[in-house]
Amino acid sequence: EFVCGIVGSWGLLYTCVIFLPIAQFINGDEGNGLHEDSIETLNMIMDSPTIRLLLLIFFVAILLYNLMFRLLISITQATTMQVLGGLRTLCVWVVALLMYFEWPQYG
């Protein structure tokens, strides 16, 4: 549990301190290539209750997902998690294909 939390903390630290500032100051045209406007992103989050709600739903879903995986590992073996991780990738591909054929503008 402790190691998992430390890994997440280091990932957050690297992202916020190193990679987001690099992406913020890379030269490039808006919409072409890699460019991040973190200040604008924060403003959009603060100004939009819909975005805040979607972010909350996303964070709760990821929290529940991780908790269920940890529970599953404690009940079964870690190899089960590896199989389910592969199935997760398969599910993402299937949903992407369905979206492509059903709603091409979103796929």
GROMACS .gro file of N, CA, C and O in nm:
model
  428
    1GLU      N    1   0.083  -0.120   0.000
    1GLU     CA    2   0.000   0.000   0.000
    1GLU      C    3   0.086   0.125   0.000
    1GLU      O    4   0.059   0.217  -0.073
    2PHE      N    5   0.189   0.125   0.085
    2PHE     CA    6   0.276   0.241   0.094
    2PHE      C    7   0.350   0.265  -0.038
    2PHE      O    8   0.358   0.378  -0.085
    3VAL      N    9   0.399   0.156  -0.099
    3VAL     CA   10   0.475   0.169  -0.223
    3VAL      C   11   0.386   0.224  -0.334
    3VAL      O   12   0.427   0.311  -0.411
    4CYS      N   13   0.262   0.178  -0.339
    4CYS     CA   14   0.169   0.226  -0.441
    4CYS      C   15   0.146   0.376  -0.425
    4CYS      O   16   0.144   0.450  -0.523
    5GLY      N   17   0.130   0.421  -0.302
    5GLY     CA   18   0.110   0.564  -0.277
    5GLY      C   19   0.233   0.646  -0.312
    5GLY      O   20   0.221   0.758  -0.366
    6ILE      N   21   0.351   0.593  -0.284
    6ILE     CA   22   0.475   0.663  -0.317
    6ILE      C   23   0.492   0.675  -0.468
    6ILE      O   24   0.530   0.780  -0.519
    7VAL      N   25   0.462   0.568  -0.541
    7VAL     CA   26   0.472   0.572  -0.687
    7VAL      C   27   0.378   0.679  -0.743
    7VAL      O   28   0.416   0.758  -0.830
    8GLY      N   29   0.255   0.684  -0.694
    8GLY     CA   30   0.161   0.786  -0.739
    8GLY      C   31   0.207   0.926  -0.705
    8GLY      O   32   0.192   1.019  -0.784
    9SER      N   33   0.264   0.943  -0.586
    9SER     CA   34   0.313   1.075  -0.546
    9SER      C   35   0.428   1.122  -0.635
    9SER      O   36   0.432   1.238  -0.675
   10TRP      N   37   0.520   1.031  -0.666
   10TRP     CA   38   0.631   1.068  -0.754
   10TRP      C   39   0.580   1.100  -0.894
   10TRP      O   40   0.628   1.194  -0.959
   11GLY      N   41   0.483   1.024  -0.942
   11GLY     CA   42   0.426   1.052  -1.073
   11GLY      C   43   0.361   1.189  -1.079
   11GLY      O   44   0.378   1.264  -1.175
   12LEU      N   45   0.285   1.223  -0.974
   12LEU     CA   46   0.222   1.355  -0.967
   12LEU      C   47   0.328   1.466  -0.961
   12LEU      O   48   0.317   1.568  -1.030
   13LEU      N   49   0.431   1.444  -0.881
   13LEU     CA   50   0.537   1.543  -0.869
   13LEU      C   51   0.608   1.566  -1.002
   13LEU      O   52   0.627   1.680  -1.045
   14TYR      N   53   0.648   1.456  -1.070
   14TYR     CA   54   0.713   1.469  -1.200
   14TYR      C   55   0.623   1.541  -1.300
   14TYR      O   56   0.668   1.627  -1.377
   15THR      N   57   0.496   1.504  -1.302
   15THR     CA   58   0.405   1.565  -1.398
   15THR      C   59   0.390   1.713  -1.374
   15THR      O   60   0.399   1.794  -1.468
   16CYS      N   61   0.366   1.752  -1.249
   16CYS     CA   62   0.338   1.893  -1.218
   16CYS      C   63   0.463   1.981  -1.222
   16CYS      O   64   0.455   2.098  -1.261
   17VAL      N   65   0.577   1.927  -1.182
   17VAL     CA   66   0.697   2.009  -1.170
   17VAL      C   67   0.783   2.007  -1.296
   17VAL      O   68   0.846   2.107  -1.330
   18ILE      N   69   0.782   1.895  -1.368
   18ILE     CA   70   0.872   1.884  -1.483
   18ILE      C   71   0.796   1.890  -1.616
   18ILE      O   72   0.822   1.976  -1.700
   19PHE      N   73   0.701   1.797  -1.636
   19PHE     CA   74   0.644   1.780  -1.769
   19PHE      C   75   0.541   1.886  -1.806
   19PHE      O   76   0.538   1.930  -1.920
   20LEU      N   77   0.454   1.927  -1.714
   20LEU     CA   78   0.358   2.033  -1.749
   20LEU      C   79   0.427   2.166  -1.779
   20LEU      O   80   0.390   2.231  -1.877
   21PRO      N   81   0.527   2.208  -1.700
   21PRO     CA   82   0.596   2.332  -1.740
   21PRO      C   83   0.667   2.320  -1.875
   21PRO      O   84   0.668   2.416  -1.952
   22ILE      N   85   0.722   2.204  -1.906
   22ILE     CA   86   0.785   2.187  -2.037
   22ILE      C   87   0.680   2.202  -2.147
   22ILE      O   88   0.701   2.275  -2.245
   23ALA      N   89   0.567   2.134  -2.131
   23ALA     CA   90   0.460   2.142  -2.232
   23ALA      C   91   0.402   2.283  -2.239
   23ALA      O   92   0.356   2.327  -2.344
   24GLN      N   93   0.404   2.356  -2.128
   24GLN     CA   94   0.350   2.493  -2.124
   24GLN      C   95   0.434   2.587  -2.210
   24GLN      O   96   0.379   2.676  -2.275
   25PHE      N   97   0.565   2.568  -2.210
   25PHE     CA   98   0.653   2.665  -2.274
   25PHE      C   99   0.712   2.619  -2.407
   25PHE      O  100   0.797   2.687  -2.462
   26ILE      N  101   0.668   2.504  -2.458
   26ILE     CA  102   0.713   2.462  -2.590
   26ILE      C  103   0.649   2.554  -2.694
   26ILE      O  104   0.529   2.580  -2.690
   27ASN      N  105   0.730   2.603  -2.785
   27ASN     CA  106   0.678   2.690  -2.890
   27ASN      C  107   0.595   2.609  -2.988
   27ASN      O  108   0.629   2.496  -3.021
   28GLY      N  109   0.489   2.668  -3.033
   28GLY     CA  110   0.405   2.602  -3.133
   28GLY      C  111   0.275   2.678  -3.149
   28GLY      O  112   0.234   2.754  -3.062
   29ASP      N  113   0.213   2.658  -3.263
   29ASP     CA  114   0.084   2.722  -3.289
   29ASP      C  115  -0.024   2.652  -3.209
   29ASP      O  116  -0.019   2.532  -3.184
   30GLU      N  117  -0.125   2.728  -3.171
   30GLU     CA  118  -0.240   2.670  -3.101
   30GLU      C  119  -0.305   2.565  -3.189
   30GLU      O  120  -0.336   2.591  -3.305
   31GLY      N  121  -0.325   2.447  -3.135
   31GLY     CA  122  -0.392   2.341  -3.207
   31GLY      C  123  -0.304   2.259  -3.297
   31GLY      O  124  -0.346   2.160  -3.353
   32ASN      N  125  -0.178   2.299  -3.313
   32ASN     CA  126  -0.085   2.224  -3.398
   32ASN      C  127   0.032   2.178  -3.311
   32ASN      O  128   0.107   2.258  -3.259
   33GLY      N  129   0.045   2.048  -3.296
   33GLY     CA  130   0.156   1.995  -3.219
   33GLY      C  131   0.127   1.995  -3.071
   33GLY      O  132   0.013   2.005  -3.026
   34LEU      N  133   0.233   1.984  -2.992
   34LEU     CA  134   0.222   1.974  -2.848
   34LEU      C  135   0.224   2.114  -2.786
   34LEU      O  136   0.320   2.188  -2.800
   35HIS      N  137   0.116   2.150  -2.722
   35HIS     CA  138   0.110   2.278  -2.652
   35HIS      C  139   0.006   2.266  -2.541
   35HIS      O  140  -0.104   2.219  -2.565
   36GLU      N  141   0.042   2.306  -2.423
   36GLU     CA  142  -0.049   2.298  -2.308
   36GLU      C  143  -0.059   2.436  -2.246
   36GLU      O  144   0.043   2.501  -2.221
   37ASP      N  145  -0.179   2.480  -2.222
   37ASP     CA  146  -0.201   2.605  -2.151
   37ASP      C  147  -0.266   2.571  -2.018
   37ASP      O  148  -0.388   2.563  -2.006
   38SER      N  149  -0.182   2.547  -1.918
   38SER     CA  150  -0.231   2.502  -1.788
   38SER      C  151  -0.319   2.606  -1.720
   38SER      O  152  -0.415   2.571  -1.651
   39ILE      N  153  -0.287   2.733  -1.738
   39ILE     CA  154  -0.367   2.839  -1.676
   39ILE      C  155  -0.507   2.840  -1.736
   39ILE      O  156  -0.607   2.848  -1.663
   40GLU      N  157  -0.517   2.827  -1.868
   40GLU     CA  158  -0.647   2.823  -1.933
   40GLU      C  159  -0.726   2.699  -1.889
   40GLU      O  160  -0.847   2.704  -1.868
   41THR      N  161  -0.655   2.588  -1.874
   41THR     CA  162  -0.720   2.465  -1.829
   41THR      C  163  -0.780   2.483  -1.690
   41THR      O  164  -0.895   2.445  -1.665
   42LEU      N  165  -0.703   2.542  -1.600
   42LEU     CA  166  -0.754   2.567  -1.464
   42LEU      C  167  -0.873   2.664  -1.467
   42LEU      O  168  -0.970   2.645  -1.393
   43ASN      N  169  -0.867   2.765  -1.553
   43ASN     CA  170  -0.979   2.858  -1.565
   43ASN      C  171  -1.105   2.787  -1.616
   43ASN      O  172  -1.215   2.813  -1.568
   44MET      N  173  -1.088   2.698  -1.715
   44MET     CA  174  -1.204   2.623  -1.766
   44MET      C  175  -1.264   2.535  -1.657
   44MET      O  176  -1.386   2.524  -1.647
   45ILE      N  177  -1.178   2.471  -1.578
   45ILE     CA  178  -1.228   2.386  -1.469
   45ILE      C  179  -1.304   2.470  -1.368
   45ILE      O  180  -1.412   2.431  -1.321
   46MET      N  181  -1.251   2.585  -1.332
   46MET     CA  182  -1.316   2.670  -1.231
   46MET      C  183  -1.446   2.730  -1.282
   46MET      O  184  -1.539   2.750  -1.204
   47ASP      N  185  -1.455   2.757  -1.413
   47ASP     CA  186  -1.574   2.823  -1.468
   47ASP      C  187  -1.684   2.728  -1.511
   47ASP      O  188  -1.795   2.772  -1.540
   48SER      N  189  -1.656   2.598  -1.516
   48SER     CA  190  -1.754   2.505  -1.570
   48SER      C  191  -1.792   2.399  -1.465
   48SER      O  192  -1.712   2.310  -1.435
   49PRO      N  193  -1.915   2.406  -1.414
   49PRO     CA  194  -1.960   2.302  -1.321
   49PRO      C  195  -1.967   2.165  -1.387
   49PRO      O  196  -1.946   2.063  -1.322
   50THR      N  197  -1.993   2.161  -1.517
   50THR     CA  198  -1.999   2.032  -1.588
   50THR      C  199  -1.863   1.965  -1.590
   50THR      O  200  -1.852   1.844  -1.564
   51ILE      N  201  -1.758   2.041  -1.618
   51ILE     CA  202  -1.623   1.984  -1.618
   51ILE      C  203  -1.585   1.938  -1.479
   51ILE      O  204  -1.527   1.831  -1.462
   52ARG      N  205  -1.618   2.017  -1.377
   52ARG     CA  206  -1.588   1.976  -1.239
   52ARG      C  207  -1.659   1.847  -1.203
   52ARG      O  208  -1.602   1.758  -1.141
   53LEU      N  209  -1.786   1.835  -1.244
   53LEU     CA  210  -1.861   1.713  -1.215
   53LEU      C  211  -1.800   1.593  -1.289
   53LEU      O  212  -1.785   1.486  -1.230
   54LEU      N  213  -1.764   1.611  -1.415
   54LEU     CA  214  -1.703   1.502  -1.490
   54LEU      C  215  -1.568   1.462  -1.431
   54LEU      O  216  -1.535   1.343  -1.425
   55LEU      N  217  -1.490   1.558  -1.386
   55LEU     CA  218  -1.363   1.526  -1.321
   55LEU      C  219  -1.386   1.449  -1.191
   55LEU      O  220  -1.314   1.353  -1.161
   56LEU      N  221  -1.485   1.490  -1.114
   56LEU     CA  222  -1.518   1.419  -0.990
   56LEU      C  223  -1.560   1.276  -1.019
   56LEU      O  224  -1.513   1.181  -0.955
   57ILE      N  225  -1.645   1.257  -1.119
   57ILE     CA  226  -1.688   1.122  -1.158
   57ILE      C  227  -1.568   1.039  -1.203
   57ILE      O  228  -1.554   0.922  -1.165
   58PHE      N  229  -1.479   1.100  -1.280
   58PHE     CA  230  -1.360   1.029  -1.327
   58PHE      C  231  -1.273   0.985  -1.209
   58PHE      O  232  -1.231   0.869  -1.201
   59PHE      N  233  -1.247   1.077  -1.114
   59PHE     CA  234  -1.161   1.043  -1.002
   59PHE      C  235  -1.223   0.936  -0.913
   59PHE      O  236  -1.153   0.846  -0.866
   60VAL      N  237  -1.353   0.943  -0.891
   60VAL     CA  238  -1.420   0.841  -0.811
   60VAL      C  239  -1.417   0.706  -0.883
   60VAL      O  240  -1.392   0.602  -0.821
   61ALA      N  241  -1.438   0.706  -1.014
   61ALA     CA  242  -1.434   0.581  -1.090
   61ALA      C  243  -1.295   0.518  -1.085
   61ALA      O  244  -1.282   0.397  -1.065
   62ILE      N  245  -1.191   0.598  -1.099
   62ILE     CA  246  -1.054   0.545  -1.093
   62ILE      C  247  -1.022   0.496  -0.953
   62ILE      O  248  -0.958   0.391  -0.936
   63LEU      N  249  -1.069   0.567  -0.851
   63LEU     CA  250  -1.048   0.523  -0.713
   63LEU      C  251  -1.114   0.387  -0.689
   63LEU      O  252  -1.052   0.294  -0.636
   64LEU      N  253  -1.239   0.374  -0.732
   64LEU     CA  254  -1.310   0.246  -0.715
   64LEU      C  255  -1.243   0.136  -0.796
   64LEU      O  256  -1.231   0.022  -0.748
   65TYR      N  257  -1.199   0.168  -0.914
   65TYR     CA  258  -1.131   0.070  -0.999
   65TYR      C  259  -1.005   0.018  -0.928
   65TYR      O  260  -0.983  -0.104  -0.919
   66ASN      N  261  -0.923   0.108  -0.875
   66ASN     CA  262  -0.801   0.067  -0.807
   66ASN      C  263  -0.830  -0.010  -0.679
   66ASN      O  264  -0.762  -0.108  -0.648
   67LEU      N  265  -0.931   0.032  -0.605
   67LEU     CA  266  -0.967  -0.040  -0.483
   67LEU      C  267  -1.016  -0.181  -0.514
   67LEU      O  268  -0.981  -0.277  -0.443
   68MET      N  269  -1.093  -0.195  -0.619
   68MET     CA  270  -1.142  -0.328  -0.656
   68MET      C  271  -1.027  -0.418  -0.703
   68MET      O  272  -1.025  -0.538  -0.673
   69PHE      N  273  -0.932  -0.361  -0.775
   69PHE     CA  274  -0.818  -0.440  -0.817
   69PHE      C  275  -0.737  -0.485  -0.696
   69PHE      O  276  -0.690  -0.599  -0.691
   70ARG      N  277  -0.717  -0.398  -0.600
   70ARG     CA  278  -0.642  -0.436  -0.479
   70ARG      C  279  -0.717  -0.544  -0.402
   70ARG      O  280  -0.656  -0.638  -0.350
   71LEU      N  281  -0.848  -0.534  -0.394
   71LEU     CA  282  -0.928  -0.637  -0.329
   71LEU      C  283  -0.917  -0.769  -0.405
   71LEU      O  284  -0.902  -0.876  -0.345
   72LEU      N  285  -0.922  -0.762  -0.536
   72LEU     CA  286  -0.911  -0.882  -0.617
   72LEU      C  287  -0.776  -0.950  -0.598
   72LEU      O  288  -0.768  -1.073  -0.588
   73ILE      N  289  -0.669  -0.871  -0.590
   73ILE     CA  290  -0.536  -0.928  -0.568
   73ILE      C  291  -0.528  -0.996  -0.432
   73ILE      O  292  -0.467  -1.102  -0.417
   74SER      N  293  -0.591  -0.936  -0.331
   74SER     CA  294  -0.586  -0.998  -0.198
   74SER      C  295  -0.667  -1.128  -0.193
   74SER      O  296  -0.636  -1.216  -0.114
   75ILE      N  297  -0.767  -1.142  -0.277
   75ILE     CA  298  -0.848  -1.263  -0.280
   75ILE      C  299  -0.786  -1.369  -0.371
   75ILE      O  300  -0.784  -1.487  -0.338
   76THR      N  301  -0.736  -1.327  -0.487
   76THR     CA  302  -0.680  -1.421  -0.585
   76THR      C  303  -0.529  -1.400  -0.592
   76THR      O  304  -0.468  -1.359  -0.494
   77GLN      N  305  -0.472  -1.423  -0.707
   77GLN     CA  306  -0.329  -1.403  -0.727
   77GLN      C  307  -0.305  -1.282  -0.817
   77GLN      O  308  -0.395  -1.237  -0.887
   78ALA      N  309  -0.182  -1.234  -0.814
   78ALA     CA  310  -0.149  -1.116  -0.895
   78ALA      C  311  -0.158  -1.146  -1.044
   78ALA      O  312  -0.180  -1.054  -1.124
   79THR      N  313  -0.145  -1.272  -1.083
   79THR     CA  314  -0.157  -1.304  -1.225
   79THR      C  315  -0.298  -1.276  -1.277
   79THR      O  316  -0.316  -1.244  -1.394
   80THR      N  317  -0.396  -1.286  -1.189
   80THR     CA  318  -0.533  -1.253  -1.228
   80THR      C  319  -0.541  -1.107  -1.271
   80THR      O  320  -0.609  -1.072  -1.368
   81MET      N  321  -0.472  -1.021  -1.199
   81MET     CA  322  -0.472  -0.879  -1.233
   81MET      C  323  -0.410  -0.857  -1.371
   81MET      O  324  -0.458  -0.774  -1.448
   82GLN      N  325  -0.306  -0.933  -1.404
   82GLN     CA  326  -0.242  -0.919  -1.534
   82GLN      C  327  -0.337  -0.958  -1.647
   82GLN      O  328  -0.344  -0.892  -1.751
   83VAL      N  329  -0.412  -1.065  -1.627
   83VAL     CA  330  -0.510  -1.108  -1.727
   83VAL      C  331  -0.618  -1.002  -1.743
   83VAL      O  332  -0.655  -0.965  -1.854
   84LEU      N  333  -0.669  -0.951  -1.631
   84LEU     CA  334  -0.773  -0.849  -1.638
   84LEU      C  335  -0.721  -0.719  -1.698
   84LEU      O  336  -0.795  -0.647  -1.764
   85GLY      N  337  -0.594  -0.689  -1.675
   85GLY     CA  338  -0.534  -0.571  -1.738
   85GLY      C  339  -0.535  -0.583  -1.890
   85GLY      O  340  -0.563  -0.487  -1.961
   86GLY      N  341  -0.505  -0.703  -1.939
   86GLY     CA  342  -0.512  -0.726  -2.084
   86GLY      C  343  -0.654  -0.716  -2.135
   86GLY      O  344  -0.679  -0.663  -2.243
   87LEU      N  345  -0.749  -0.766  -2.058
   87LEU     CA  346  -0.890  -0.755  -2.097
   87LEU      C  347  -0.936  -0.609  -2.098
   87LEU      O  348  -1.018  -0.571  -2.181
   88ARG      N  349  -0.882  -0.530  -2.008
   88ARG     CA  350  -0.915  -0.387  -2.007
   88ARG      C  351  -0.873  -0.322  -2.138
   88ARG      O  352  -0.949  -0.246  -2.198
   89THR      N  353  -0.752  -0.354  -2.184
   89THR     CA  354  -0.705  -0.301  -2.311
   89THR      C  355  -0.795  -0.345  -2.426
   89THR      O  356  -0.831  -0.265  -2.513
   90LEU      N  357  -0.834  -0.472  -2.424
   90LEU     CA  358  -0.925  -0.524  -2.526
   90LEU      C  359  -1.057  -0.449  -2.524
   90LEU      O  360  -1.110  -0.412  -2.630
   91CYS      N  361  -1.111  -0.424  -2.406
   91CYS     CA  362  -1.238  -0.352  -2.395
   91CYS      C  363  -1.227  -0.210  -2.450
   91CYS      O  364  -1.319  -0.161  -2.516
   92VAL      N  365  -1.116  -0.143  -2.424
   92VAL     CA  366  -1.097  -0.007  -2.477
   92VAL      C  367  -1.095  -0.010  -2.629
   92VAL      O  368  -1.158   0.073  -2.694
   93TRP      N  369  -1.027  -0.107  -2.688
   93TRP     CA  370  -1.023  -0.120  -2.833
   93TRP      C  371  -1.161  -0.149  -2.891
   93TRP      O  372  -1.200  -0.093  -2.994
   94VAL      N  373  -1.237  -0.237  -2.826
   94VAL     CA  374  -1.371  -0.272  -2.875
   94VAL      C  375  -1.461  -0.149  -2.871
   94VAL      O  376  -1.534  -0.120  -2.967
   95VAL      N  377  -1.456  -0.074  -2.761
   95VAL     CA  378  -1.539   0.047  -2.750
   95VAL      C  379  -1.498   0.148  -2.856
   95VAL      O  380  -1.583   0.212  -2.919
   96ALA      N  381  -1.367   0.164  -2.878
   96ALA     CA  382  -1.320   0.258  -2.980
   96ALA      C  383  -1.369   0.216  -3.118
   96ALA      O  384  -1.410   0.301  -3.199
   97LEU      N  385  -1.365   0.087  -3.148
   97LEU     CA  386  -1.414   0.040  -3.278
   97LEU      C  387  -1.564   0.061  -3.292
   97LEU      O  388  -1.612   0.105  -3.398
   98LEU      N  389  -1.639   0.033  -3.186
   98LEU     CA  390  -1.784   0.057  -3.191
   98LEU      C  391  -1.815   0.204  -3.212
   98LEU      O  392  -1.904   0.239  -3.289
   99MET      N  393  -1.741   0.289  -3.143
   99MET     CA  394  -1.762   0.433  -3.160
   99MET      C  395  -1.728   0.475  -3.303
   99MET      O  396  -1.797   0.560  -3.361
  100TYR      N  397  -1.623   0.418  -3.359
  100TYR     CA  398  -1.582   0.454  -3.495
  100TYR      C  399  -1.691   0.419  -3.596
  100TYR      O  400  -1.720   0.498  -3.686
  101PHE      N  401  -1.751   0.301  -3.579
  101PHE     CA  402  -1.851   0.260  -3.676
  101PHE      C  403  -1.989   0.320  -3.647
  101PHE      O  404  -2.065   0.345  -3.740
  102GLU      N  405  -2.020   0.343  -3.522
  102GLU     CA  406  -2.151   0.397  -3.487
  102GLU      C  407  -2.154   0.550  -3.497
  102GLU      O  408  -2.249   0.608  -3.546
  103TRP      N  409  -2.051   0.614  -3.443
  103TRP     CA  410  -2.040   0.761  -3.445
  103TRP      C  411  -1.901   0.798  -3.496
  103TRP      O  412  -1.811   0.827  -3.418
  104PRO      N  413  -1.881   0.801  -3.627
  104PRO     CA  414  -1.747   0.825  -3.683
  104PRO      C  415  -1.686   0.958  -3.638
  104PRO      O  416  -1.564   0.968  -3.628
  105GLN      N  417  -1.768   1.056  -3.608
  105GLN     CA  418  -1.711   1.185  -3.567
  105GLN      C  419  -1.647   1.178  -3.428
  105GLN      O  420  -1.568   1.264  -3.392
  106TYR      N  421  -1.678   1.074  -3.348
  106TYR     CA  422  -1.620   1.060  -3.214
  106TYR      C  423  -1.515   0.950  -3.207
  106TYR      O  424  -1.444   0.941  -3.109
  107GLY      N  425  -1.507   0.861  -3.302
  107GLY     CA  426  -1.418   0.745  -3.295
  107GLY      C  427  -1.283   0.773  -3.343
  107GLY      O  428  -1.209   0.793  -3.408
   0.00000   0.00000   0.00000
